[in-house]
mmCIF file of C-alpha atoms in Angstrom:
data_model
loop_
_atom_site.group_PDB
_atom_site.id
_atom_site.type_symbol
_atom_site.label_atom_id
_atom_site.label_comp_id
_atom_site.label_asym_id
_atom_site.label_seq_id
_atom_site.Cartn_x
_atom_site.Cartn_y
_atom_site.Cartn_z
ATOM 1 C CA UNK A 30 -11.059 -18.032 -44.467
ATOM 2 C CA UNK A 31 -8.661 -20.649 -45.826
ATOM 3 C CA UNK A 32 -7.204 -23.548 -43.837
ATOM 4 C CA UNK A 33 -3.783 -21.912 -43.568
ATOM 5 C CA UNK A 34 -5.350 -18.714 -42.216
ATOM 6 C CA UNK A 35 -7.308 -20.740 -39.640
ATOM 7 C CA UNK A 36 -4.049 -22.307 -38.451
ATOM 8 C CA UNK A 37 -2.454 -18.865 -38.170
ATOM 9 C CA UNK A 38 -5.400 -17.566 -36.108
ATOM 10 C CA UNK A 39 -5.432 -20.686 -33.924
ATOM 11 C CA UNK A 40 -1.729 -20.287 -33.144
ATOM 12 C CA UNK A 41 -2.235 -16.594 -32.417
ATOM 13 C CA UNK A 42 -5.017 -17.350 -29.924
ATOM 14 C CA UNK A 43 -2.958 -20.165 -28.369
ATOM 15 C CA UNK A 44 0.016 -17.864 -27.812
ATOM 16 C CA UNK A 45 -2.269 -15.126 -26.447
ATOM 17 C CA UNK A 46 -3.777 -17.577 -23.924
ATOM 18 C CA UNK A 47 -0.291 -18.686 -22.944
ATOM 19 C CA UNK A 48 0.760 -15.098 -22.177
ATOM 20 C CA UNK A 49 -2.471 -14.384 -20.308
ATOM 21 C CA UNK A 50 -1.744 -17.355 -18.051
ATOM 22 C CA UNK A 51 1.720 -15.975 -17.343
ATOM 23 C CA UNK A 52 0.048 -13.015 -15.603
ATOM 24 C CA UNK A 53 -1.923 -15.207 -13.223
ATOM 25 C CA UNK A 54 0.885 -15.823 -10.677
ATOM 26 C CA UNK A 55 1.223 -12.069 -10.174
ATOM 27 C CA UNK A 56 -2.372 -11.998 -8.892
ATOM 28 C CA UNK A 57 -1.179 -13.982 -5.866
ATOM 29 C CA UNK A 58 1.647 -11.506 -5.268
ATOM 30 C CA UNK A 59 -0.716 -8.526 -5.614
ATOM 31 C CA UNK A 60 -3.234 -10.035 -3.216
ATOM 32 C CA UNK A 61 -0.654 -11.045 -0.609
ATOM 33 C CA UNK A 62 1.039 -7.638 -0.801
ATOM 34 C CA UNK A 63 -2.249 -5.799 -0.178
ATOM 35 C CA UNK A 64 -3.139 -8.180 2.628
ATOM 36 C CA UNK A 65 0.192 -7.490 4.297
ATOM 37 C CA UNK A 66 0.467 -3.745 3.699
ATOM 38 C CA UNK A 67 -3.166 -3.040 4.689
ATOM 39 C CA UNK A 68 -3.080 -5.491 7.646
ATOM 40 C CA UNK A 69 -6.004 -7.425 6.172
ATOM 41 C CA UNK A 70 -4.773 -10.926 6.968
ATOM 42 C CA UNK A 71 -4.482 -9.811 10.586
ATOM 43 C CA UNK A 72 -7.954 -8.231 10.420
ATOM 44 C CA UNK A 73 -9.454 -11.521 9.208
ATOM 45 C CA UNK A 74 -7.366 -13.704 11.524
ATOM 46 C CA UNK A 75 -10.623 -14.396 13.341
ATOM 47 C CA UNK A 76 -13.865 -14.642 11.309
ATOM 48 C CA UNK A 77 -15.101 -11.151 10.410
ATOM 49 C CA UNK A 78 -17.632 -9.656 8.009
ATOM 50 C CA UNK A 79 -16.412 -7.309 5.264
ATOM 51 C CA UNK A 80 -18.526 -4.523 6.816
ATOM 52 C CA UNK A 81 -16.822 -4.887 10.198
ATOM 53 C CA UNK A 82 -13.318 -4.682 8.717
ATOM 54 C CA UNK A 83 -14.222 -1.808 6.381
ATOM 55 C CA UNK A 84 -15.567 0.201 9.325
ATOM 56 C CA UNK A 85 -12.658 -0.677 11.617
ATOM 57 C CA UNK A 86 -9.986 0.400 9.101
ATOM 58 C CA UNK A 87 -12.012 3.021 7.221
ATOM 59 C CA UNK A 88 -11.562 1.157 3.917
ATOM 60 C CA UNK A 89 -13.847 1.312 0.887
ATOM 61 C CA UNK A 90 -16.253 -1.595 1.200
ATOM 62 C CA UNK A 91 -16.638 -2.202 -2.541
ATOM 63 C CA UNK A 92 -12.882 -2.528 -3.146
ATOM 64 C CA UNK A 93 -12.423 -4.577 0.015
ATOM 65 C CA UNK A 94 -15.058 -6.998 -1.275
ATOM 66 C CA UNK A 95 -13.183 -7.316 -4.595
ATOM 67 C CA UNK A 96 -9.994 -8.132 -2.661
ATOM 68 C CA UNK A 97 -11.955 -10.713 -0.661
ATOM 69 C CA UNK A 98 -13.320 -12.346 -3.833
ATOM 70 C CA UNK A 99 -9.800 -12.738 -5.177
ATOM 71 C CA UNK A 100 -8.627 -14.089 -1.812
ATOM 72 C CA UNK A 101 -11.330 -16.756 -1.740
ATOM 73 C CA UNK A 102 -10.498 -17.776 -5.330
ATOM 74 C CA UNK A 103 -6.793 -18.074 -4.449
ATOM 75 C CA UNK A 104 -7.358 -19.872 -1.154
ATOM 76 C CA UNK A 105 -5.938 -16.997 0.897
ATOM 77 C CA UNK A 106 -9.318 -16.520 2.627
ATOM 78 C CA UNK A 107 -12.023 -18.970 3.656
ATOM 79 C CA UNK A 108 -15.758 -18.394 3.817
ATOM 80 C CA UNK A 109 -17.375 -18.849 7.222
ATOM 81 C CA UNK A 110 -20.943 -18.738 8.491
ATOM 82 C CA UNK A 111 -22.822 -15.467 8.691
ATOM 83 C CA UNK A 112 -21.118 -13.801 5.699
ATOM 84 C CA UNK A 113 -17.809 -13.934 7.579
ATOM 85 C CA UNK A 114 -14.332 -14.548 6.171
ATOM 86 C CA UNK A 115 -11.186 -15.897 7.811
ATOM 87 C CA UNK A 116 -7.560 -15.718 6.694
ATOM 88 C CA UNK A 117 -5.757 -18.921 5.880
ATOM 89 C CA UNK A 118 -3.311 -19.687 8.708
ATOM 90 C CA UNK A 119 -0.297 -19.608 6.410
ATOM 91 C CA UNK A 120 -1.220 -16.133 5.176
ATOM 92 C CA UNK A 121 -1.350 -14.872 8.777
ATOM 93 C CA UNK A 122 1.928 -16.615 9.556
ATOM 94 C CA UNK A 123 3.859 -15.235 6.587
ATOM 95 C CA UNK A 124 2.043 -11.984 5.748
ATOM 96 C CA UNK A 125 1.250 -10.185 8.987
ATOM 97 C CA UNK A 126 3.377 -7.676 10.896
ATOM 98 C CA UNK A 127 2.840 -9.465 14.185
ATOM 99 C CA UNK A 128 4.365 -12.737 12.974
ATOM 100 C CA UNK A 129 8.074 -13.272 13.579
ATOM 101 C CA UNK A 130 8.084 -15.446 10.449
ATOM 102 C CA UNK A 131 6.631 -12.783 8.163
ATOM 103 C CA UNK A 132 8.043 -12.368 4.660
ATOM 104 C CA UNK A 133 5.740 -9.470 3.806
ATOM 105 C CA UNK A 134 8.620 -7.009 3.487
ATOM 106 C CA UNK A 135 9.954 -9.049 0.572
ATOM 107 C CA UNK A 136 6.735 -8.425 -1.362
ATOM 108 C CA UNK A 137 6.710 -4.786 -0.288
ATOM 109 C CA UNK A 138 10.174 -4.277 -1.757
ATOM 110 C CA UNK A 139 9.255 -6.109 -4.952
ATOM 111 C CA UNK A 140 5.849 -4.480 -5.561
ATOM 112 C CA UNK A 141 6.623 -0.948 -4.383
ATOM 113 C CA UNK A 142 10.256 -0.622 -5.477
ATOM 114 C CA UNK A 143 11.279 -3.166 -8.109
ATOM 115 C CA UNK A 144 8.143 -3.442 -10.256
ATOM 116 C CA UNK A 145 7.482 0.337 -10.570
ATOM 117 C CA UNK A 146 11.077 0.754 -11.693
ATOM 118 C CA UNK A 147 10.745 -1.977 -14.305
ATOM 119 C CA UNK A 148 7.549 -0.361 -15.624
ATOM 120 C CA UNK A 149 9.441 2.869 -16.322
ATOM 121 C CA UNK A 150 12.091 1.000 -18.317
ATOM 122 C CA UNK A 151 10.585 1.773 -21.726
ATOM 123 C CA UNK A 152 10.926 5.495 -20.988
ATOM 124 C CA UNK A 153 14.432 5.244 -19.555
ATOM 125 C CA UNK A 154 15.784 3.144 -22.427
ATOM 126 C CA UNK A 155 14.670 5.922 -24.816
ATOM 127 C CA UNK A 156 16.628 8.459 -22.808
ATOM 128 C CA UNK A 157 13.559 10.010 -21.231
ATOM 129 C CA UNK A 158 13.382 11.104 -17.634
ATOM 130 C CA UNK A 159 11.086 8.860 -15.629
ATOM 131 C CA UNK A 160 9.802 9.321 -12.108
ATOM 132 C CA UNK A 161 11.361 6.411 -10.240
ATOM 133 C CA UNK A 162 10.244 6.010 -6.670
ATOM 134 C CA UNK A 163 13.145 7.243 -4.548
ATOM 135 C CA UNK A 164 11.570 6.801 -1.145
ATOM 136 C CA UNK A 165 14.027 5.747 1.546
ATOM 137 C CA UNK A 166 13.751 1.965 1.474
ATOM 138 C CA UNK A 167 16.812 1.404 3.687
ATOM 139 C CA UNK A 168 14.854 -0.223 6.489
ATOM 140 C CA UNK A 169 12.854 -2.440 4.119
ATOM 141 C CA UNK A 170 15.985 -3.554 2.263
ATOM 142 C CA UNK A 171 17.657 -4.336 5.601
ATOM 143 C CA UNK A 172 14.696 -6.520 6.579
ATOM 144 C CA UNK A 173 14.505 -8.360 3.256
ATOM 145 C CA UNK A 174 18.262 -8.914 3.295
ATOM 146 C CA UNK A 175 17.714 -10.572 6.651
ATOM 147 C CA UNK A 176 15.731 -13.303 4.886
ATOM 148 C CA UNK A 177 18.984 -14.461 3.285
ATOM 149 C CA UNK A 178 20.668 -14.917 6.644
ATOM 150 C CA UNK A 179 19.271 -18.364 7.440
ATOM 151 C CA UNK A 180 20.602 -19.637 4.097
ATOM 152 C CA UNK A 181 23.920 -17.790 4.068
ATOM 153 C CA UNK A 182 24.912 -18.081 7.726
ATOM 154 C CA UNK A 183 25.755 -21.813 7.741
ATOM 155 C CA UNK A 184 28.178 -21.210 4.845
ATOM 156 C CA UNK A 185 29.742 -18.256 6.652
ATOM 157 C CA UNK A 186 30.032 -20.258 9.885
ATOM 158 C CA UNK A 187 31.940 -22.998 8.045
ATOM 159 C CA UNK A 188 34.396 -20.431 6.692
ATOM 160 C CA UNK A 189 34.828 -18.912 10.169
ATOM 161 C CA UNK A 190 35.570 -22.363 11.614
ATOM 162 C CA UNK A 191 37.886 -23.333 8.770
ATOM 163 C CA UNK A 192 40.067 -20.244 9.183
ATOM 164 C CA UNK A 193 39.700 -20.051 13.000
ATOM 165 C CA UNK A 194 38.494 -16.448 12.831
ATOM 166 C CA UNK A 195 38.630 -14.431 16.072
ATOM 167 C CA UNK A 196 37.687 -10.967 14.776
ATOM 168 C CA UNK A 197 35.146 -10.022 12.112
ATOM 169 C CA UNK A 198 33.944 -6.790 10.498
ATOM 170 C CA UNK A 199 30.549 -6.811 8.738
ATOM 171 C CA UNK A 200 30.373 -3.972 6.183
ATOM 172 C CA UNK A 201 26.828 -2.758 5.537
ATOM 173 C CA UNK A 202 25.610 -4.817 8.474
ATOM 174 C CA UNK A 203 21.997 -3.592 8.361
ATOM 175 C CA UNK A 204 20.238 -4.588 11.562
ATOM 176 C CA UNK A 205 23.171 -6.820 12.511
ATOM 177 C CA UNK A 206 21.474 -10.139 11.828
ATOM 178 C CA UNK A 207 24.628 -11.964 10.749
ATOM 179 C CA UNK A 208 26.539 -10.580 13.728
ATOM 180 C CA UNK A 209 23.920 -11.822 16.193
ATOM 181 C CA UNK A 210 23.854 -15.284 14.625
ATOM 182 C CA UNK A 211 27.642 -15.486 14.698
ATOM 183 C CA UNK A 212 27.707 -14.225 18.285
ATOM 184 C CA UNK A 213 25.519 -17.147 19.330
ATOM 185 C CA UNK A 214 27.934 -19.622 17.739
ATOM 186 C CA UNK A 215 31.242 -17.895 18.503
ATOM 187 C CA UNK A 216 30.829 -15.953 21.747
ATOM 188 C CA UNK A 217 34.567 -15.210 22.052
ATOM 189 C CA UNK A 218 34.848 -13.564 18.611
ATOM 190 C CA UNK A 219 35.181 -9.776 18.307
ATOM 191 C CA UNK A 220 32.259 -8.632 16.158
ATOM 192 C CA UNK A 221 31.943 -5.162 14.636
ATOM 193 C CA UNK A 222 29.426 -3.855 12.106
ATOM 194 C CA UNK A 223 29.596 -0.750 9.912
ATOM 195 C CA UNK A 224 26.343 0.729 8.556
ATOM 196 C CA UNK A 225 26.033 3.886 6.446
ATOM 197 C CA UNK A 226 22.257 4.394 6.921
ATOM 198 C CA UNK A 227 21.966 6.275 10.211
ATOM 199 C CA UNK A 228 18.404 5.182 11.022
ATOM 200 C CA UNK A 229 19.203 1.536 10.329
ATOM 201 C CA UNK A 230 22.386 1.836 12.430
ATOM 202 C CA UNK A 231 20.402 3.242 15.367
ATOM 203 C CA UNK A 232 18.029 0.275 15.244
ATOM 204 C CA UNK A 233 20.993 -2.097 15.029
ATOM 205 C CA UNK A 234 22.563 -0.496 18.123
ATOM 206 C CA UNK A 235 19.334 -1.053 20.061
ATOM 207 C CA UNK A 236 19.212 -4.684 18.977
ATOM 208 C CA UNK A 237 22.851 -5.157 20.007
ATOM 209 C CA UNK A 238 22.230 -3.836 23.511
ATOM 210 C CA UNK A 239 23.483 -6.227 26.219
ATOM 211 C CA UNK A 240 25.795 -7.962 23.727
ATOM 212 C CA UNK A 241 29.477 -7.505 22.881
ATOM 213 C CA UNK A 242 28.579 -6.530 19.297
ATOM 214 C CA UNK A 243 29.676 -3.047 18.190
ATOM 215 C CA UNK A 244 27.718 -1.185 15.483
ATOM 216 C CA UNK A 245 29.329 1.917 13.934
ATOM 217 C CA UNK A 246 27.718 4.557 11.706
ATOM 218 C CA UNK A 247 30.260 5.139 8.942
ATOM 219 C CA UNK A 248 31.022 5.037 5.234
ATOM 220 C CA UNK A 249 33.346 2.065 4.805
ATOM 221 C CA UNK A 250 35.465 3.877 2.220
ATOM 222 C CA UNK A 251 36.153 6.559 4.849
ATOM 223 C CA UNK A 252 36.251 4.171 7.815
ATOM 224 C CA UNK A 253 39.473 4.042 9.818
ATOM 225 C CA UNK A 254 40.423 1.570 12.511
ATOM 226 C CA UNK A 255 43.701 1.135 14.344
ATOM 227 C CA UNK A 256 43.111 -2.592 14.717
ATOM 228 C CA UNK A 257 42.815 -5.220 11.973
ATOM 229 C CA UNK A 258 40.266 -7.976 11.428
ATOM 230 C CA UNK A 259 40.823 -11.581 10.446
ATOM 231 C CA UNK A 260 37.682 -11.575 8.300
ATOM 232 C CA UNK A 261 35.780 -8.756 6.583
ATOM 233 C CA UNK A 262 32.418 -9.605 5.051
ATOM 234 C CA UNK A 263 30.273 -7.616 2.658
ATOM 235 C CA UNK A 264 26.710 -8.683 1.860
ATOM 236 C CA UNK A 265 24.770 -7.491 -1.208
ATOM 237 C CA UNK A 266 26.534 -4.160 -1.524
ATOM 238 C CA UNK A 267 28.418 -4.079 -4.811
ATOM 239 C CA UNK A 268 25.486 -2.807 -6.875
ATOM 240 C CA UNK A 269 25.531 0.356 -4.733
ATOM 241 C CA UNK A 270 29.071 1.183 -5.908
ATOM 242 C CA UNK A 271 30.548 2.304 -9.223
ATOM 243 C CA UNK A 272 33.249 0.214 -10.899
ATOM 244 C CA UNK A 273 35.878 2.647 -9.645
ATOM 245 C CA UNK A 274 34.620 2.460 -6.060
ATOM 246 C CA UNK A 275 34.418 -1.338 -6.162
ATOM 247 C CA UNK A 276 38.179 -1.514 -6.528
ATOM 248 C CA UNK A 277 38.437 0.952 -3.631
ATOM 249 C CA UNK A 278 36.320 -1.412 -1.497
ATOM 250 C CA UNK A 279 38.804 -4.213 -2.118
ATOM 251 C CA UNK A 280 41.738 -1.948 -1.328
ATOM 252 C CA UNK A 281 40.051 -0.669 1.836
ATOM 253 C CA UNK A 282 39.386 -4.234 2.975
ATOM 254 C CA UNK A 283 42.984 -5.185 2.214
ATOM 255 C CA UNK A 284 44.244 -2.371 4.448
ATOM 256 C CA UNK A 285 42.265 -3.723 7.424
ATOM 257 C CA UNK A 286 43.306 -7.366 7.041
ATOM 258 C CA UNK A 287 46.547 -9.124 8.039
ATOM 259 C CA UNK A 288 48.381 -11.396 5.630
ATOM 260 C CA UNK A 289 46.173 -14.452 5.102
ATOM 261 C CA UNK A 290 43.077 -12.501 6.172
ATOM 262 C CA UNK A 291 39.730 -13.283 4.551
ATOM 263 C CA UNK A 292 37.511 -10.970 2.495
ATOM 264 C CA UNK A 293 34.097 -12.630 2.147
ATOM 265 C CA UNK A 294 31.543 -11.317 -0.346
ATOM 266 C CA UNK A 295 27.882 -12.348 -0.631
ATOM 267 C CA UNK A 296 26.354 -11.171 -3.910
ATOM 268 C CA UNK A 297 24.253 -12.152 -6.918
ATOM 269 C CA UNK A 298 26.380 -12.594 -10.039
ATOM 270 C CA UNK A 299 25.496 -12.108 -13.681
ATOM 271 C CA UNK A 300 26.921 -14.372 -16.376
ATOM 272 C CA UNK A 301 27.401 -17.127 -13.797
ATOM 273 C CA UNK A 302 26.381 -20.776 -14.052
ATOM 274 C CA UNK A 303 23.207 -20.451 -11.982
ATOM 275 C CA UNK A 304 20.085 -18.305 -11.563
ATOM 276 C CA UNK A 305 20.432 -16.060 -14.574
ATOM 277 C CA UNK A 306 16.724 -15.325 -14.950
ATOM 278 C CA UNK A 307 16.644 -13.632 -11.569
ATOM 279 C CA UNK A 308 20.135 -12.146 -11.775
ATOM 280 C CA UNK A 309 19.572 -10.513 -15.183
ATOM 281 C CA UNK A 310 16.184 -9.130 -14.084
ATOM 282 C CA UNK A 311 17.718 -7.788 -10.891
ATOM 283 C CA UNK A 312 20.525 -6.285 -12.953
ATOM 284 C CA UNK A 313 17.974 -4.477 -15.150
ATOM 285 C CA UNK A 314 16.354 -3.013 -12.044
ATOM 286 C CA UNK A 315 19.671 -1.800 -10.645
ATOM 287 C CA UNK A 316 20.777 -0.294 -13.944
ATOM 288 C CA UNK A 317 17.606 1.829 -14.151
ATOM 289 C CA UNK A 318 18.540 3.788 -11.022
ATOM 290 C CA UNK A 319 21.002 6.637 -11.275
ATOM 291 C CA UNK A 320 22.386 5.879 -7.819
ATOM 292 C CA UNK A 321 22.715 2.126 -8.357
ATOM 293 C CA UNK A 322 25.003 0.100 -10.575
ATOM 294 C CA UNK A 323 25.060 -3.212 -12.454
ATOM 295 C CA UNK A 324 25.356 -6.528 -10.630
ATOM 296 C CA UNK A 325 28.994 -7.701 -10.778
ATOM 297 C CA UNK A 326 30.425 -10.680 -12.598
ATOM 298 C CA UNK A 327 32.760 -13.146 -10.924
ATOM 299 C CA UNK A 328 35.494 -12.267 -13.417
ATOM 300 C CA UNK A 329 35.183 -8.592 -12.465
ATOM 301 C CA UNK A 330 35.504 -9.306 -8.728
ATOM 302 C CA UNK A 331 38.486 -11.594 -9.264
ATOM 303 C CA UNK A 332 40.161 -8.794 -11.232
ATOM 304 C CA UNK A 333 39.615 -6.310 -8.387
ATOM 305 C CA UNK A 334 40.950 -8.869 -5.954
ATOM 306 C CA UNK A 335 44.184 -9.321 -7.890
ATOM 307 C CA UNK A 336 44.706 -5.561 -8.155
ATOM 308 C CA UNK A 337 44.195 -5.171 -4.397
ATOM 309 C CA UNK A 338 46.460 -8.037 -3.335
ATOM 310 C CA UNK A 339 43.967 -10.910 -2.924
ATOM 311 C CA UNK A 340 43.647 -14.330 -4.469
ATOM 312 C CA UNK A 341 40.261 -15.991 -4.937
ATOM 313 C CA UNK A 342 40.000 -18.928 -2.523
ATOM 314 C CA UNK A 343 36.430 -20.179 -3.008
ATOM 315 C CA UNK A 344 33.295 -19.520 -5.065
ATOM 316 C CA UNK A 345 30.213 -21.121 -3.509
ATOM 317 C CA UNK A 346 26.737 -21.027 -5.131
ATOM 318 C CA UNK A 347 24.276 -20.656 -2.260
ATOM 319 C CA UNK A 348 20.903 -19.709 -3.782
ATOM 320 C CA UNK A 349 21.208 -21.182 -7.252
ATOM 321 C CA UNK A 350 17.837 -19.976 -8.557
ATOM 322 C CA UNK A 351 18.825 -16.402 -7.666
ATOM 323 C CA UNK A 352 22.441 -16.560 -8.821
ATOM 324 C CA UNK A 353 23.622 -15.784 -5.262
ATOM 325 C CA UNK A 354 27.191 -16.706 -4.395
ATOM 326 C CA UNK A 355 29.618 -16.533 -1.504
ATOM 327 C CA UNK A 356 33.052 -15.512 -2.776
ATOM 328 C CA UNK A 357 36.069 -15.934 -0.517
ATOM 329 C CA UNK A 358 39.252 -13.940 -1.137
ATOM 330 C CA UNK A 359 42.463 -14.380 0.844
ATOM 331 C CA UNK A 360 45.000 -11.595 1.302
ATOM 332 C CA UNK A 361 48.399 -12.579 -0.061
#
């Protein structure tokens, strides 16, 4: 083998090693997802043997032991005396159902919904029919959307204060997280949420019990209300609507706002200044589903706004690495 061929082979091996290493971070996601979905971090919250947990949950011991080996290597589990294992405290805190700080649903959405869809992409792009998981993920999506609230809410609160808002309609309110946070800050504000998923709406109604928050089960495009609102907000909804219906959303919002009223949109944007790795990947996922649509661009939303009688007031990057923005439109 000549020197030039050796260099070619060396570079090939170097690139192969590089791409192998790129897979390693997913091992952490896989392990954490299994630990959350199978309640294993909770099971090992106190030191337990693999046999005890396998018997308690009726799991296969050999595969449980493989999961444990990975967990020890990653630092998710710690070895204890007597062949016992214990979950790292952070894994219990962030990946157990019982924890009020759990982010496990985020991994569940990614591993069970997003990744399977992306793996079918090579079939879909060739025009083939692919079995995309169409399980009802409404509740999971509502919970993961709630993770954005702590980041988005301070921005929304500033806009509410700036415009002295006294009435607000949250379209696609999910479990009503934003409404509850706003209710704590602005107790005299009229707060109404509209949710199209009936099961999610029922849960939201239960959570709003003993508050002045109203949660309505309705399709916003068909929703009628005799009163108007000073601010209408819409969080992460545009990729559920076709281009034609997106303009209808703006027009529907315009009909429920007085002159000078605010239409506030929280959404990832493609072809924006920030977070395009995530936004383009997310856009690929959305485009693969027949009932979902591409992530919008800022230019597109501004165009809808003009056609519906709005002018763009603000564009605020909130989660830069994800390309998430708060867009504020004011009715003319």
